[in-house]
PDB file of C-alpha atoms in Angstrom:
ATOM      1  CA  UNK A   1       5.321  15.587   3.810  1.00  0.00           C
ATOM      2  CA  UNK A   2       2.112  16.525   2.424  1.00  0.00           C
ATOM      3  CA  UNK A   3      -0.821  14.893   3.447  1.00  0.00           C
ATOM      4  CA  UNK A   4      -0.748  13.606  -0.610  1.00  0.00           C
ATOM      5  CA  UNK A   5       2.511  11.908  -0.426  1.00  0.00           C
ATOM      6  CA  UNK A   6       3.008   9.239   1.911  1.00  0.00           C
ATOM      7  CA  UNK A   7       5.557   6.081   2.557  1.00  0.00           C
ATOM      8  CA  UNK A   8       6.377   3.100   4.477  1.00  0.00           C
ATOM      9  CA  UNK A   9       8.450   3.606   7.447  1.00  0.00           C
ATOM     10  CA  UNK A  10      12.386   2.066   5.760  1.00  0.00           C
ATOM     11  CA  UNK A  11      11.000   2.943   2.335  1.00  0.00           C
ATOM     12  CA  UNK A  12      13.552   5.065   0.751  1.00  0.00           C
ATOM     13  CA  UNK A  13      10.731   5.259  -1.650  1.00  0.00           C
ATOM     14  CA  UNK A  14       7.406   8.674  -0.906  1.00  0.00           C
ATOM     15  CA  UNK A  15       4.577   8.042  -3.328  1.00  0.00           C
ATOM     16  CA  UNK A  16       2.281  10.198  -3.608  1.00  0.00           C
ATOM     17  CA  UNK A  17      -2.002  10.491  -4.931  1.00  0.00           C
ATOM     18  CA  UNK A  18      -1.502  10.510  -8.887  1.00  0.00           C
ATOM     19  CA  UNK A  19      -3.332  13.582 -10.064  1.00  0.00           C
ATOM     20  CA  UNK A  20      -5.306  10.818 -12.225  1.00  0.00           C
ATOM     21  CA  UNK A  21      -6.649   9.076  -9.265  1.00  0.00           C
ATOM     22  CA  UNK A  22     -10.213   7.990  -9.645  1.00  0.00           C
ATOM     23  CA  UNK A  23     -12.635   6.233  -7.078  1.00  0.00           C
ATOM     24  CA  UNK A  24     -13.683   3.927 -10.162  1.00  0.00           C
ATOM     25  CA  UNK A  25      -9.768   3.622 -10.771  1.00  0.00           C
ATOM     26  CA  UNK A  26      -8.867   2.329  -6.984  1.00  0.00           C
ATOM     27  CA  UNK A  27     -11.757   0.019  -6.837  1.00  0.00           C
ATOM     28  CA  UNK A  28     -10.204  -1.766  -9.575  1.00  0.00           C
ATOM     29  CA  UNK A  29      -7.157  -2.004  -7.790  1.00  0.00           C
ATOM     30  CA  UNK A  30      -9.113  -4.030  -5.144  1.00  0.00           C
ATOM     31  CA  UNK A  31      -9.676  -0.629  -2.874  1.00  0.00           C
ATOM     32  CA  UNK A  32     -13.229  -1.011  -1.163  1.00  0.00           C
ATOM     33  CA  UNK A  33     -14.790   1.889   0.126  1.00  0.00           C
ATOM     34  CA  UNK A  34     -15.106   2.407   3.636  1.00  0.00           C
ATOM     35  CA  UNK A  35     -18.614   3.131   5.971  1.00  0.00           C
ATOM     36  CA  UNK A  36     -16.942   7.064   5.714  1.00  0.00           C
ATOM     37  CA  UNK A  37     -16.684   6.525   2.256  1.00  0.00           C
ATOM     38  CA  UNK A  38     -12.430   6.219   1.466  1.00  0.00           C
ATOM     39  CA  UNK A  39     -10.699   3.736   0.586  1.00  0.00           C
ATOM     40  CA  UNK A  40      -8.994   0.812   1.754  1.00  0.00           C
ATOM     41  CA  UNK A  41      -6.238  -2.091   0.265  1.00  0.00           C
ATOM     42  CA  UNK A  42      -5.092  -4.084   2.609  1.00  0.00           C
ATOM     43  CA  UNK A  43      -2.460  -6.597   0.844  1.00  0.00           C
ATOM     44  CA  UNK A  44      -0.585  -9.895   1.923  1.00  0.00           C
ATOM     45  CA  UNK A  45       3.504  -9.493   2.001  1.00  0.00           C
ATOM     46  CA  UNK A  46       4.310 -13.130   0.889  1.00  0.00           C
ATOM     47  CA  UNK A  47       6.167 -14.366  -2.148  1.00  0.00           C
ATOM     48  CA  UNK A  48       4.796 -17.929  -1.518  1.00  0.00           C
ATOM     49  CA  UNK A  49       1.498 -17.602  -0.470  1.00  0.00           C
ATOM     50  CA  UNK A  50      -0.995 -14.929   0.743  1.00  0.00           C
ATOM     51  CA  UNK A  51      -2.249 -17.367   3.147  1.00  0.00           C
ATOM     52  CA  UNK A  52       0.190 -17.711   4.424  1.00  0.00           C
ATOM     53  CA  UNK A  53       1.281 -14.244   5.149  1.00  0.00           C
ATOM     54  CA  UNK A  54       3.625 -12.551   7.404  1.00  0.00           C
ATOM     55  CA  UNK A  55       2.603  -8.298   6.829  1.00  0.00           C
ATOM     56  CA  UNK A  56      -0.028  -6.547   5.047  1.00  0.00           C
ATOM     57  CA  UNK A  57       0.150  -3.305   3.112  1.00  0.00           C
ATOM     58  CA  UNK A  58      -2.287  -1.171   4.040  1.00  0.00           C
ATOM     59  CA  UNK A  59      -3.020   1.810   1.686  1.00  0.00           C
ATOM     60  CA  UNK A  60      -5.863   4.773   2.965  1.00  0.00           C
ATOM     61  CA  UNK A  61      -6.754   7.384   0.667  1.00  0.00           C
ATOM     62  CA  UNK A  62      -9.691   9.665   1.326  1.00  0.00           C
ATOM     63  CA  UNK A  63     -13.488   9.986   0.436  1.00  0.00           C
ATOM     64  CA  UNK A  64     -12.382  13.197  -1.447  1.00  0.00           C
ATOM     65  CA  UNK A  65      -8.730  12.001  -2.510  1.00  0.00           C
ATOM     66  CA  UNK A  66      -6.686  14.031  -1.334  1.00  0.00           C
ATOM     67  CA  UNK A  67      -4.709  12.704   1.254  1.00  0.00           C
ATOM     68  CA  UNK A  68      -2.710   9.398   1.628  1.00  0.00           C
ATOM     69  CA  UNK A  69      -1.377   7.340   4.524  1.00  0.00           C
ATOM     70  CA  UNK A  70       0.136   3.979   3.654  1.00  0.00           C
ATOM     71  CA  UNK A  71       1.714   1.380   6.176  1.00  0.00           C
ATOM     72  CA  UNK A  72       3.200  -2.775   6.329  1.00  0.00           C
ATOM     73  CA  UNK A  73       1.656  -4.031   9.647  1.00  0.00           C
ATOM     74  CA  UNK A  74       1.710  -7.500  11.087  1.00  0.00           C
ATOM     75  CA  UNK A  75      -1.241 -10.265  10.282  1.00  0.00           C
ATOM     76  CA  UNK A  76      -3.300  -8.032  13.579  1.00  0.00           C
ATOM     77  CA  UNK A  77      -2.869  -4.903  11.917  1.00  0.00           C
ATOM     78  CA  UNK A  78      -1.941  -2.772  14.986  1.00  0.00           C
ATOM     79  CA  UNK A  79       2.377  -2.871  14.673  1.00  0.00           C
ATOM     80  CA  UNK A  80       3.697  -0.996  12.088  1.00  0.00           C
ATOM     81  CA  UNK A  81       6.910  -3.056  10.273  1.00  0.00           C
ATOM     82  CA  UNK A  82      10.251  -2.393   8.964  1.00  0.00           C
ATOM     83  CA  UNK A  83      10.768  -5.154   6.322  1.00  0.00           C
ATOM     84  CA  UNK A  84      13.241  -3.590   5.097  1.00  0.00           C
ATOM     85  CA  UNK A  85      15.837  -3.792   8.459  1.00  0.00           C
ATOM     86  CA  UNK A  86      14.643  -8.073   8.672  1.00  0.00           C
ATOM     87  CA  UNK A  87      16.045 -10.705   7.730  1.00  0.00           C
ATOM     88  CA  UNK A  88      14.484 -13.443   4.638  1.00  0.00           C
ATOM     89  CA  UNK A  89      13.005 -10.370   3.915  1.00  0.00           C
ATOM     90  CA  UNK A  90      13.402 -10.500   0.587  1.00  0.00           C
ATOM     91  CA  UNK A  91      10.594 -11.710  -0.907  1.00  0.00           C
ATOM     92  CA  UNK A  92       7.802  -9.377   0.677  1.00  0.00           C
ATOM     93  CA  UNK A  93       9.828  -6.014  -0.261  1.00  0.00           C
ATOM     94  CA  UNK A  94       9.846  -7.942  -3.995  1.00  0.00           C
ATOM     95  CA  UNK A  95       5.694  -8.558  -3.431  1.00  0.00           C
ATOM     96  CA  UNK A  96       5.722  -5.128  -2.184  1.00  0.00           C
ATOM     97  CA  UNK A  97       7.583  -3.503  -4.599  1.00  0.00           C
ATOM     98  CA  UNK A  98       5.550  -5.326  -7.248  1.00  0.00           C
ATOM     99  CA  UNK A  99       2.117  -4.026  -5.230  1.00  0.00           C
ATOM    100  CA  UNK A 100       3.501  -0.811  -6.085  1.00  0.00           C
ATOM    101  CA  UNK A 101       4.422  -1.122  -9.163  1.00  0.00           C
ATOM    102  CA  UNK A 102       1.288  -1.595  -9.917  1.00  0.00           C
ATOM    103  CA  UNK A 103      -1.126   1.193  -8.165  1.00  0.00           C
ATOM    104  CA  UNK A 104       1.473   3.362 -10.592  1.00  0.00           C
ATOM    105  CA  UNK A 105       0.063   1.501 -13.597  1.00  0.00           C
ATOM    106  CA  UNK A 106      -3.616   1.942 -12.605  1.00  0.00           C
ATOM    107  CA  UNK A 107      -3.335   5.603 -12.373  1.00  0.00           C
ATOM    108  CA  UNK A 108      -3.281   5.457  -7.972  1.00  0.00           C
ATOM    109  CA  UNK A 109       0.278   6.361  -7.702  1.00  0.00           C
ATOM    110  CA  UNK A 110       3.102   8.145  -8.765  1.00  0.00           C
ATOM    111  CA  UNK A 111       6.373   9.154  -7.528  1.00  0.00           C
TER     112      UNK A 111
END
């Protein structure tokens, strides 16, 4: 897998940065610029309330828009989680799929 491609633990789908990705499309999609000039998105995964989220999707795009990292972590952000193997995570998986579709619509990701 090259640096433009990424997938979260346990997911069959491999995502890559869209060839049309632009700085403003990242900012439009909820990414924040980091101190080093890269872009980071932290999105809570919870089918009911973002305030009660058990997991977070983290997406990091490099400053020059040529590398992508994806992960799903616990609240602390320290542990990579495979939500596809957990019981009672259907709502979180649905939320994750919705977010990935949204990022594809915004020309941030491609499949």
